[in-house]
Tab-separated table of C-alpha atoms in Angstrom:
chain	number	residue	atom	x	y	z
L	1	MET	CA	-41.010	-2.911	18.636
L	2	GLY	CA	-37.693	-1.014	18.702
L	3	PRO	CA	-36.420	1.170	15.900
L	4	GLY	CA	-35.898	-0.770	12.682
L	5	ALA	CA	-37.941	-3.815	13.762
L	6	GLY	CA	-39.867	-5.232	10.824
L	7	ALA	CA	-38.377	-2.660	8.491
L	8	GLY	CA	-37.490	-5.260	5.853
L	9	ARG	CA	-41.212	-5.717	4.993
L	10	GLN	CA	-41.506	-2.037	4.088
L	11	CYS	CA	-38.913	-1.910	1.278
L	12	ARG	CA	-40.421	0.237	-1.494
L	13	THR	CA	-37.611	1.457	-3.696
L	14	ARG	CA	-37.745	4.547	-5.835
L	15	ARG	CA	-37.229	4.322	-9.539
L	16	PRO	CA	-33.843	5.673	-10.578
L	17	ARG	CA	-34.000	9.272	-11.768
L	18	GLN	CA	-31.391	11.365	-13.463
L	19	PRO	CA	-28.026	11.390	-11.662
L	20	HIS	CA	-27.672	13.875	-8.799
L	21	SER	CA	-25.076	15.868	-10.692
L	22	ALA	CA	-23.066	15.658	-13.851
L	23	ALA	CA	-19.801	13.788	-13.591
L	24	ARG	CA	-16.929	16.053	-12.790
L	25	GLU	CA	-14.223	16.443	-15.355
L	26	VAL	CA	-11.416	14.013	-14.609
L	27	PRO	CA	-7.994	15.680	-14.402
L	28	ARG	CA	-5.587	14.411	-17.010
L	29	ARG	CA	-2.097	13.267	-16.177
L	30	GLU	CA	0.441	15.803	-17.259
L	31	GLU	CA	2.963	14.171	-19.556
L	32	GLY	CA	5.564	16.895	-19.212
L	33	VAL	CA	8.357	14.721	-20.564
L	34	THR	CA	8.680	11.885	-22.965
L	35	ALA	CA	10.144	8.529	-22.052
L	36	SER	CA	13.170	6.966	-23.643
L	37	ARG	CA	12.888	3.477	-25.112
L	38	SER	CA	14.165	2.046	-21.813
L	39	GLY	CA	11.338	3.735	-19.937
L	40	THR	CA	13.557	6.318	-18.246
L	41	PRO	CA	12.179	9.888	-18.338
L	42	THR	CA	14.250	12.176	-20.551
L	43	GLY	CA	13.310	15.267	-18.533
L	44	SER	CA	13.674	16.018	-14.848
L	45	ALA	CA	11.446	13.639	-12.885
L	46	PRO	CA	10.809	14.517	-9.214
L	47	LEU	CA	13.580	12.239	-7.891
L	48	ALA	CA	15.858	12.338	-10.931
L	49	LYS	CA	19.556	11.784	-10.112
L	50	LEU	CA	18.727	10.302	-6.703
L	51	ARG	CA	20.745	7.113	-6.261
L	52	VAL	CA	19.191	4.357	-4.132
L	53	LEU	CA	20.800	1.087	-3.032
L	54	ASP	CA	18.126	-1.530	-2.334
L	55	LEU	CA	19.345	-4.464	-0.218
L	56	SER	CA	15.814	-5.428	0.845
L	57	GLU	CA	13.773	-8.476	-0.147
L	58	LEU	CA	10.193	-9.722	-0.390
L	59	LEU	CA	7.701	-6.841	-0.049
L	60	PRO	CA	8.123	-3.868	2.362
L	61	GLY	CA	11.524	-2.591	1.204
L	62	PRO	CA	11.101	-3.434	-2.499
L	63	TYR	CA	7.679	-1.744	-2.621
L	64	ALA	CA	9.141	1.378	-1.012
L	65	THR	CA	12.017	1.501	-3.477
L	66	SER	CA	9.664	0.797	-6.386
L	67	LEU	CA	7.803	3.994	-5.465
L	68	LEU	CA	11.110	5.866	-5.477
L	69	ALA	CA	11.862	4.364	-8.904
L	70	ASP	CA	8.420	5.415	-10.170
L	71	LEU	CA	9.313	8.950	-9.073
L	72	GLY	CA	12.491	8.902	-11.137
L	73	ALA	CA	15.157	7.648	-8.716
L	74	GLU	CA	17.895	5.350	-9.962
L	75	VAL	CA	17.396	2.199	-7.884
L	76	LEU	CA	20.080	-0.471	-7.777
L	77	LYS	CA	18.836	-3.793	-6.419
L	78	VAL	CA	21.613	-5.622	-4.571
L	79	GLU	CA	20.815	-9.348	-4.543
L	80	ARG	CA	22.576	-12.109	-2.644
L	81	PRO	CA	23.623	-15.355	-4.371
L	82	GLY	CA	20.417	-17.001	-5.509
L	83	GLY	CA	18.598	-13.685	-5.601
L	84	ASP	CA	15.804	-12.009	-3.656
L	85	ASN	CA	13.789	-14.630	-1.719
L	86	ALA	CA	10.675	-13.371	-3.523
L	87	ARG	CA	11.962	-14.911	-6.741
L	88	ALA	CA	11.496	-18.356	-5.166
L	89	ILE	CA	8.602	-17.717	-2.752
L	90	ALA	CA	6.417	-15.310	-4.742
L	91	PRO	CA	7.831	-15.018	-8.282
L	92	ASP	CA	4.635	-13.447	-9.646
L	93	MET	CA	5.204	-10.498	-7.284
L	94	VAL	CA	8.741	-9.731	-8.479
L	95	GLU	CA	7.825	-7.793	-11.614
L	96	ALA	CA	5.464	-5.385	-9.851
L	97	LEU	CA	7.897	-4.592	-7.020
L	98	ASN	CA	11.133	-4.339	-8.990
L	99	ARG	CA	10.258	-2.738	-12.302
L	100	GLY	CA	12.634	-0.058	-13.433
L	101	LYS	CA	15.472	-1.215	-11.147
L	102	ARG	CA	18.898	-2.565	-12.050
L	103	SER	CA	20.283	-5.686	-10.362
L	104	ILE	CA	23.757	-6.598	-9.160
L	105	CYS	CA	24.478	-9.908	-7.430
L	106	ILE	CA	26.854	-9.561	-4.459
L	107	ASP	CA	27.803	-12.033	-1.732
L	108	LEU	CA	28.174	-9.736	1.271
L	109	LYS	CA	29.808	-12.548	3.251
L	110	THR	CA	32.934	-12.191	1.105
L	111	GLU	CA	35.582	-9.489	1.233
L	112	PRO	CA	35.254	-8.628	-2.493
L	113	GLY	CA	31.463	-8.370	-2.085
L	114	ARG	CA	31.724	-5.988	0.866
L	115	ALA	CA	34.321	-3.887	-0.969
L	116	VAL	CA	31.998	-3.432	-3.950
L	117	LEU	CA	29.062	-2.590	-1.669
L	118	HIS	CA	31.208	0.021	0.091
L	119	GLN	CA	32.055	1.629	-3.247
L	120	LEU	CA	28.391	1.710	-4.216
L	121	ALA	CA	27.459	3.233	-0.845
L	122	GLU	CA	30.032	5.996	-1.309
L	123	ARG	CA	28.213	7.232	-4.407
L	124	SER	CA	24.615	6.653	-3.214
L	125	ASP	CA	22.102	8.985	-1.577
L	126	VAL	CA	19.897	6.358	0.058
L	127	LEU	CA	20.293	2.757	1.193
L	128	VAL	CA	17.322	0.552	2.108
L	129	GLU	CA	17.820	-2.808	3.832
L	130	GLY	CA	15.484	-5.320	5.435
L	131	PHE	CA	17.738	-7.587	7.491
L	132	ARG	CA	17.019	-8.468	11.101
L	133	PRO	CA	18.749	-6.088	13.527
L	134	GLY	CA	22.412	-6.953	13.936
L	135	VAL	CA	22.905	-8.728	10.590
L	136	THR	CA	24.327	-5.724	8.734
L	137	ARG	CA	26.824	-5.132	11.533
L	138	ARG	CA	28.073	-8.709	11.219
L	139	LEU	CA	28.359	-8.232	7.456
L	140	GLY	CA	30.205	-4.931	7.812
L	141	VAL	CA	27.566	-2.927	5.922
L	142	ASP	CA	25.768	-1.289	8.867
L	143	TYR	CA	25.077	2.432	9.077
L	144	GLU	CA	28.106	3.256	11.228
L	145	SER	CA	30.448	1.508	8.803
L	146	LEU	CA	28.964	3.193	5.749
L	147	ARG	CA	28.542	6.620	7.336
L	148	SER	CA	32.324	6.849	7.678
L	149	LEU	CA	32.522	6.441	3.889
L	150	ASN	CA	29.572	8.706	3.048
L	151	PRO	CA	28.306	11.083	5.773
L	152	ARG	CA	25.429	12.168	3.508
L	153	LEU	CA	24.010	8.645	3.224
L	154	ILE	CA	20.411	8.153	4.345
L	155	TYR	CA	20.193	4.594	5.650
L	156	ALA	CA	16.691	3.113	6.029
L	157	SER	CA	16.555	-0.121	8.029
L	158	VAL	CA	13.161	-1.816	7.611
L	159	SER	CA	12.411	-4.607	10.088
L	160	GLY	CA	9.410	-6.185	11.737
L	161	TYR	CA	9.701	-4.711	15.217
L	162	GLY	CA	12.551	-2.194	14.897
L	163	ALA	CA	16.164	-2.060	15.980
L	164	SER	CA	15.329	-1.797	19.702
L	165	GLY	CA	12.815	-3.178	22.163
L	166	PRO	CA	12.085	-6.673	23.538
L	167	ASN	CA	10.656	-7.942	20.226
L	168	SER	CA	13.377	-6.599	17.944
L	169	LEU	CA	14.770	-10.033	17.001
L	170	ARG	CA	11.413	-11.811	16.681
L	171	PRO	CA	10.689	-13.076	13.146
L	172	GLY	CA	7.384	-12.212	11.544
L	173	HIS	CA	5.272	-11.374	8.531
L	174	ASP	CA	2.349	-9.080	7.797
L	175	LEU	CA	-0.290	-10.911	9.840
L	176	ASN	CA	2.032	-11.078	12.854
L	177	TYR	CA	2.669	-7.326	12.738
L	178	LEU	CA	-1.055	-6.574	12.402
L	179	SER	CA	-1.747	-8.804	15.387
L	180	ALA	CA	1.031	-7.293	17.505
L	181	ALA	CA	-0.108	-3.746	16.629
L	182	GLY	CA	-3.726	-4.323	17.699
L	183	VAL	CA	-5.180	-4.143	14.189
L	184	VAL	CA	-6.477	-7.709	14.125
L	185	GLY	CA	-7.938	-7.192	17.600
L	186	LEU	CA	-9.997	-4.303	16.238
L	187	SER	CA	-11.520	-6.570	13.562
L	188	GLN	CA	-14.135	-8.775	15.168
L	189	ARG	CA	-16.605	-11.250	13.727
L	190	GLY	CA	-18.795	-13.309	16.007
L	191	GLY	CA	-16.757	-12.163	18.995
L	192	ALA	CA	-13.482	-13.470	17.549
L	193	PRO	CA	-10.643	-11.572	15.834
L	194	THR	CA	-10.526	-11.895	12.047
L	195	HIS	CA	-8.155	-10.932	9.256
L	196	ASP	CA	-9.955	-10.760	5.934
L	197	VAL	CA	-8.316	-7.954	3.925
L	198	ASN	CA	-6.273	-9.695	1.248
L	199	ILE	CA	-3.571	-7.081	0.934
L	200	PRO	CA	-0.538	-6.900	3.254
L	201	VAL	CA	-1.634	-3.836	5.190
L	202	ALA	CA	1.242	-3.779	7.690
L	203	ASP	CA	3.898	-4.367	5.044
L	204	ILE	CA	2.528	-1.551	2.900
L	205	ALA	CA	2.270	0.739	5.932
L	206	GLY	CA	5.958	0.032	6.549
L	207	SER	CA	6.710	0.814	2.908
L	208	MET	CA	4.870	4.117	3.035
L	209	PHE	CA	6.580	5.273	6.228
L	210	THR	CA	9.905	4.248	4.708
L	211	VAL	CA	9.276	6.522	1.715
L	212	VAL	CA	7.929	9.400	3.809
L	213	SER	CA	10.914	9.183	6.171
L	214	ILE	CA	13.398	9.079	3.301
L	215	LEU	CA	11.865	12.157	1.698
L	216	ALA	CA	11.890	13.962	5.058
L	217	ALA	CA	15.527	12.980	5.627
L	218	LEU	CA	16.419	14.264	2.151
L	219	ALA	CA	14.802	17.595	3.031
L	220	GLN	CA	16.815	17.731	6.263
L	221	ARG	CA	19.981	16.895	4.358
L	222	GLU	CA	19.363	19.852	2.065
L	223	ARG	CA	19.562	22.080	5.138
L	224	ASP	CA	22.412	20.523	7.132
L	225	GLY	CA	24.264	18.300	4.656
L	226	ARG	CA	24.015	15.220	6.885
L	227	GLY	CA	22.527	11.789	6.303
L	228	GLN	CA	20.899	9.739	9.041
L	229	PHE	CA	19.767	6.296	10.190
L	230	LEU	CA	16.037	5.572	9.809
L	231	ASP	CA	14.744	2.804	12.089
L	232	VAL	CA	11.503	1.722	10.345
L	233	ALA	CA	9.515	-0.892	12.284
L	234	ILE	CA	6.624	-2.396	10.331
L	235	ALA	CA	4.665	-3.052	13.534
L	236	ASP	CA	5.134	0.605	14.539
L	237	ALA	CA	3.805	1.667	11.138
L	238	ALA	CA	0.734	-0.542	11.516
L	239	LEU	CA	0.181	0.771	15.040
L	240	HIS	CA	0.344	4.367	13.791
L	241	TRP	CA	-2.367	3.553	11.249
L	242	THR	CA	-4.702	2.814	14.178
L	243	THR	CA	-4.570	6.533	15.091
L	244	PRO	CA	-8.082	7.263	13.701
L	245	ARG	CA	-9.459	4.384	15.795
L	246	LEU	CA	-7.710	5.248	19.065
L	247	GLY	CA	-10.232	7.893	20.119
L	248	PRO	CA	-13.301	5.690	19.473
L	249	TRP	CA	-11.580	2.797	21.255
L	250	LEU	CA	-10.857	4.881	24.346
L	251	ALA	CA	-14.451	6.103	24.357
L	252	ALA	CA	-15.773	2.531	24.030
L	253	ARG	CA	-13.472	1.421	26.823
L	254	ALA	CA	-14.767	4.180	29.056
L	255	ARG	CA	-18.312	2.887	28.418
L	256	GLY	CA	-17.184	-0.664	29.139
L	257	THR	CA	-17.960	-1.862	25.604
L	258	ALA	CA	-14.472	-2.213	24.113
L	259	ALA	CA	-12.822	-5.263	25.625
L	260	GLY	CA	-13.185	-8.408	23.512
L	261	ALA	CA	-15.641	-6.899	21.075
L	262	GLY	CA	-13.640	-4.531	18.893
L	263	LEU	CA	-15.187	-1.192	18.033
L	264	PRO	CA	-18.940	-0.647	17.748
L	265	ARG	CA	-20.471	-1.767	14.463
L	266	GLN	CA	-21.268	1.019	12.027
L	267	PRO	CA	-24.884	1.007	10.777
L	268	ALA	CA	-25.480	1.261	7.017
L	269	TYR	CA	-21.800	0.541	6.486
L	270	GLY	CA	-20.987	-2.809	4.939
L	271	VAL	CA	-21.068	-5.172	1.978
L	272	TYR	CA	-24.456	-6.498	0.842
L	273	PRO	CA	-25.553	-9.139	-1.715
L	274	THR	CA	-27.920	-8.234	-4.547
L	275	ALA	CA	-30.512	-10.296	-6.405
L	276	ASP	CA	-28.090	-11.357	-9.166
L	277	GLY	CA	-25.505	-12.782	-6.772
L	278	LEU	CA	-23.240	-9.741	-6.938
L	279	TYR	CA	-22.235	-7.471	-4.056
L	280	LEU	CA	-22.070	-3.772	-3.329
L	281	SER	CA	-20.749	-1.715	-0.455
L	282	ILE	CA	-22.640	1.103	1.223
L	283	ALA	CA	-21.126	3.677	3.557
L	284	ALA	CA	-23.993	5.946	4.609
L	285	ILE	CA	-22.331	7.248	7.762
L	286	GLU	CA	-23.437	10.881	7.774
L	287	ASP	CA	-27.010	11.602	8.752
L	288	ALA	CA	-27.813	13.190	5.392
L	289	PHE	CA	-26.569	10.156	3.469
L	290	PHE	CA	-28.439	7.787	5.763
L	291	GLY	CA	-31.627	9.785	5.249
L	292	ARG	CA	-31.249	9.599	1.454
L	293	LEU	CA	-30.521	5.868	1.621
L	294	VAL	CA	-33.557	4.841	3.640
L	295	ALA	CA	-35.764	7.186	1.606
L	296	ALA	CA	-34.505	5.683	-1.664
L	297	LEU	CA	-35.064	2.167	-0.329
L	298	GLY	CA	-38.476	3.035	1.053
L	299	LEU	CA	-37.526	1.832	4.518
L	300	THR	CA	-40.110	3.917	6.359
L	301	ALA	CA	-39.553	2.103	9.648
L	302	LEU	CA	-36.014	3.503	9.678
L	303	GLN	CA	-37.225	7.054	9.078
L	304	VAL	CA	-37.852	7.719	12.750
L	305	PRO	CA	-36.391	10.312	15.142
L	306	GLU	CA	-34.622	7.621	17.158
L	307	LEU	CA	-32.429	6.808	14.140
L	308	ALA	CA	-31.949	10.303	12.786
L	309	ARG	CA	-28.500	10.747	14.379
L	310	HIS	CA	-25.546	8.469	13.792
L	311	HIS	CA	-24.717	8.282	17.501
L	312	ASP	CA	-28.177	6.822	18.170
L	313	ARG	CA	-28.114	4.445	15.175
L	314	VAL	CA	-24.980	2.657	16.413
L	315	ALA	CA	-26.957	0.878	19.131
L	316	HIS	CA	-29.334	-0.476	16.469
L	317	ALA	CA	-26.744	-1.329	13.801
L	318	ALA	CA	-27.748	-4.989	13.477
L	319	ARG	CA	-31.424	-4.163	12.862
L	320	VAL	CA	-30.611	-1.349	10.455
L	321	ASP	CA	-28.262	-3.540	8.423
L	322	ALA	CA	-30.705	-6.448	8.362
L	323	ALA	CA	-33.391	-4.196	6.889
L	324	ILE	CA	-31.006	-2.804	4.258
L	325	ALA	CA	-29.718	-6.268	3.344
L	326	ASP	CA	-33.246	-7.659	2.977
L	327	CYS	CA	-34.156	-4.842	0.628
L	328	LEU	CA	-31.018	-5.056	-1.527
L	329	ARG	CA	-31.579	-8.773	-2.182
L	330	ARG	CA	-34.703	-7.917	-4.182
L	331	GLU	CA	-33.091	-6.217	-7.189
L	332	PRO	CA	-29.915	-6.717	-9.253
L	333	LEU	CA	-26.804	-4.618	-8.730
L	334	ALA	CA	-27.407	-2.507	-11.861
L	335	HIS	CA	-30.733	-1.344	-10.437
L	336	TRP	CA	-29.136	-0.202	-7.187
L	337	ALA	CA	-26.208	1.418	-8.956
L	338	ALA	CA	-28.535	3.559	-11.055
L	339	LEU	CA	-30.666	4.461	-8.030
L	340	PHE	CA	-27.756	5.321	-5.750
L	341	ASP	CA	-26.022	7.380	-8.437
L	342	ALA	CA	-29.219	9.343	-8.929
L	343	GLU	CA	-29.747	9.872	-5.190
L	344	ASP	CA	-26.073	10.734	-4.459
L	345	ILE	CA	-25.584	7.870	-2.018
L	346	PRO	CA	-22.070	6.601	-1.223
L	347	TYR	CA	-21.831	3.087	-2.634
L	348	ALA	CA	-19.525	1.031	-4.837
L	349	PRO	CA	-19.891	-2.340	-6.538
L	350	VAL	CA	-17.510	-4.994	-5.239
L	351	LYS	CA	-15.213	-5.571	-8.213
L	352	SER	CA	-12.608	-8.126	-9.100
L	353	LEU	CA	-9.163	-6.949	-10.170
L	354	ASP	CA	-10.106	-7.869	-13.755
L	355	ASP	CA	-13.083	-5.507	-13.466
L	356	VAL	CA	-10.890	-2.755	-12.031
L	357	LEU	CA	-8.207	-3.022	-14.699
L	358	ALA	CA	-10.858	-2.518	-17.372
L	359	ASP	CA	-12.784	0.153	-15.449
L	360	PRO	CA	-13.276	3.326	-17.548
L	361	HIS	CA	-12.746	5.491	-14.463
L	362	TYR	CA	-9.226	4.214	-13.760
L	363	ARG	CA	-8.426	4.240	-17.463
L	364	ALA	CA	-9.523	7.872	-17.648
L	365	ARG	CA	-7.388	8.645	-14.592
L	366	GLY	CA	-4.367	7.120	-16.311
L	367	MET	CA	-3.892	4.605	-13.494
L	368	VAL	CA	-3.615	1.558	-15.755
L	369	ASP	CA	-0.818	1.288	-18.264
L	370	GLU	CA	0.003	-1.533	-20.672
L	371	VAL	CA	3.552	-2.855	-20.977
L	372	GLU	CA	4.014	-5.704	-23.451
L	373	ASP	CA	0.268	-6.454	-23.257
L	374	GLN	CA	0.390	-6.712	-19.468
L	375	PRO	CA	-1.464	-4.231	-17.227
L	376	ARG	CA	0.659	-2.137	-14.890
L	377	LEU	CA	-0.429	0.364	-12.257
L	378	ARG	CA	1.111	3.806	-12.405
L	379	PHE	CA	2.105	6.081	-9.539
L	380	PRO	CA	-1.305	7.303	-8.316
L	381	VAL	CA	-0.601	11.043	-8.091
L	382	PRO	CA	0.066	13.004	-11.299
L	383	LEU	CA	3.250	15.048	-10.942
L	384	ARG	CA	5.024	17.406	-13.288
L	385	ASN	CA	7.630	15.684	-15.475
L	386	LEU	CA	6.608	12.212	-14.325
L	387	SER	CA	6.241	9.700	-17.138
L	388	ALA	CA	5.154	6.073	-16.983
L	389	GLN	CA	7.691	3.568	-15.725
L	390	ARG	CA	7.973	1.077	-18.576
L	391	ALA	CA	11.223	-0.787	-17.814
L	392	LYS	CA	10.753	-4.372	-16.679
L	393	ALA	CA	12.136	-5.961	-13.510
L	394	PRO	CA	15.718	-7.181	-13.950
L	395	ALA	CA	16.935	-10.746	-13.872
L	396	VAL	CA	19.167	-11.689	-10.945
L	397	GLY	CA	22.454	-9.852	-11.409
L	398	GLU	CA	21.471	-8.705	-14.905
L	399	HIS	CA	23.540	-5.521	-14.637
L	400	THR	CA	26.424	-6.806	-12.526
L	401	GLU	CA	29.137	-6.422	-15.140
L	402	ALA	CA	27.863	-3.014	-16.281
L	403	ILE	CA	27.797	-1.701	-12.711
L	404	LEU	CA	31.268	-3.042	-11.984
L	405	ALA	CA	32.493	-1.262	-15.111
L	406	GLU	CA	30.934	1.993	-13.886
L	407	LEU	CA	32.986	1.571	-10.709
L	408	GLY	CA	36.100	1.033	-12.802
L	409	LEU	CA	36.301	-2.626	-11.738
L	410	PRO	CA	36.885	-5.713	-13.898
L	411	ALA	CA	34.083	-8.193	-14.558
L	412	ASP	CA	35.677	-10.703	-12.159
L	413	ALA	CA	35.972	-8.230	-9.256
L	414	LEU	CA	33.492	-10.240	-7.199
L	415	GLY	CA	35.475	-13.432	-7.637
L	416	SER	CA	33.897	-16.851	-7.914
L	417	SER	CA	31.221	-16.126	-5.301
L	418	ARG	CA	28.872	-14.593	-7.830
L	419	GLN	CA	25.737	-16.704	-8.359
L	420	ASP	CA	23.026	-15.241	-10.525
L	421	GLN	CA	20.552	-18.130	-10.481
L	422	PRO	CA	17.405	-17.704	-8.394
L	423	GLY	CA	17.018	-20.120	-5.523
L	424	ASP	CA	15.756	-20.167	-1.960
L	425	PRO	CA	18.681	-18.916	0.133
L	426	SER	CA	18.313	-19.159	3.882
L	427	PRO	CA	17.440	-15.875	5.680
């Protein structure tokens, strides 16, 4: 029999011993400033005094600008009549993506609306929009129009496929961008592509590259005093995230094993059921971790020279995983958690979001905050003078009159076109 054959019958697990090492001290978040009652830091947050105009909707742009708001930027959400489409399509998502922002309702198809937007752009550092290419030009709020008013403006245009190229005008959403970027093609099950991760990976990749590009453009502006146009394509962002897989793919293609099958399966790397109907993940990639795993499980048939190196195990991934899965079904998750902690094996229980929000680890890290008895996730990296963002998401146009007053304009400056009720406006 080949390596790993019959290994499931030789599962003799060790009893859990004392943990491999004492838990490391968890760094505490530095609360260098206090927060005002509105949730705004009273000290100098990293992006304090940075003014951001957010014309984007749904997820990629709003998530990017929510990160800027978490870092202390003043974010002004510009909503069309009826409001951000997310308010109608995914209202439960609005609070998480728009907390700490102010909202003004502007109809950019009207002359008064464009005039107000131009005034706001003159006093802003950054503008983020998520229209299809060409729409802002028709509305008179494109980069060229606004650059003449504010040469220091950093203008981030977030779209599915970018402002150029054959696909630039194609509509799409997260799954389409993942498919077009080759990500779905890398995920195979039973010889067919699959998409199982229930977070919008491409959208969030676009958000992250939007933020990184804005911060880089701000650094450039410090040196030369000039703003710039940032062409952020969500599909490009998703494609760039395949960088760690490009080398293995090219190697698999050279061996003739890539086409139609995704990348080779990783042995001892997956999600496995336990005796109590729960699940845990194991990622014993390195040879040392794999050796500890099979020793702890008592899988003697896997403790052979042919499986000692990861490169050799890949060819036997199915047999290795079958043996591990058979063994893990014999005890409850708590048993394996204690054993793997003691043996220093990389694993994690598969948790629900309810489990995570109550997890002592994330509570100790300061990741979970409570605002009006609702859990809220904080910016994940502790920074000096960064306090929790506690302000709620605004209602549609909640701050319209206040913002007009700041511009020295009367409350009726936008005319009768103002509509602050959420609806489902056409794209």
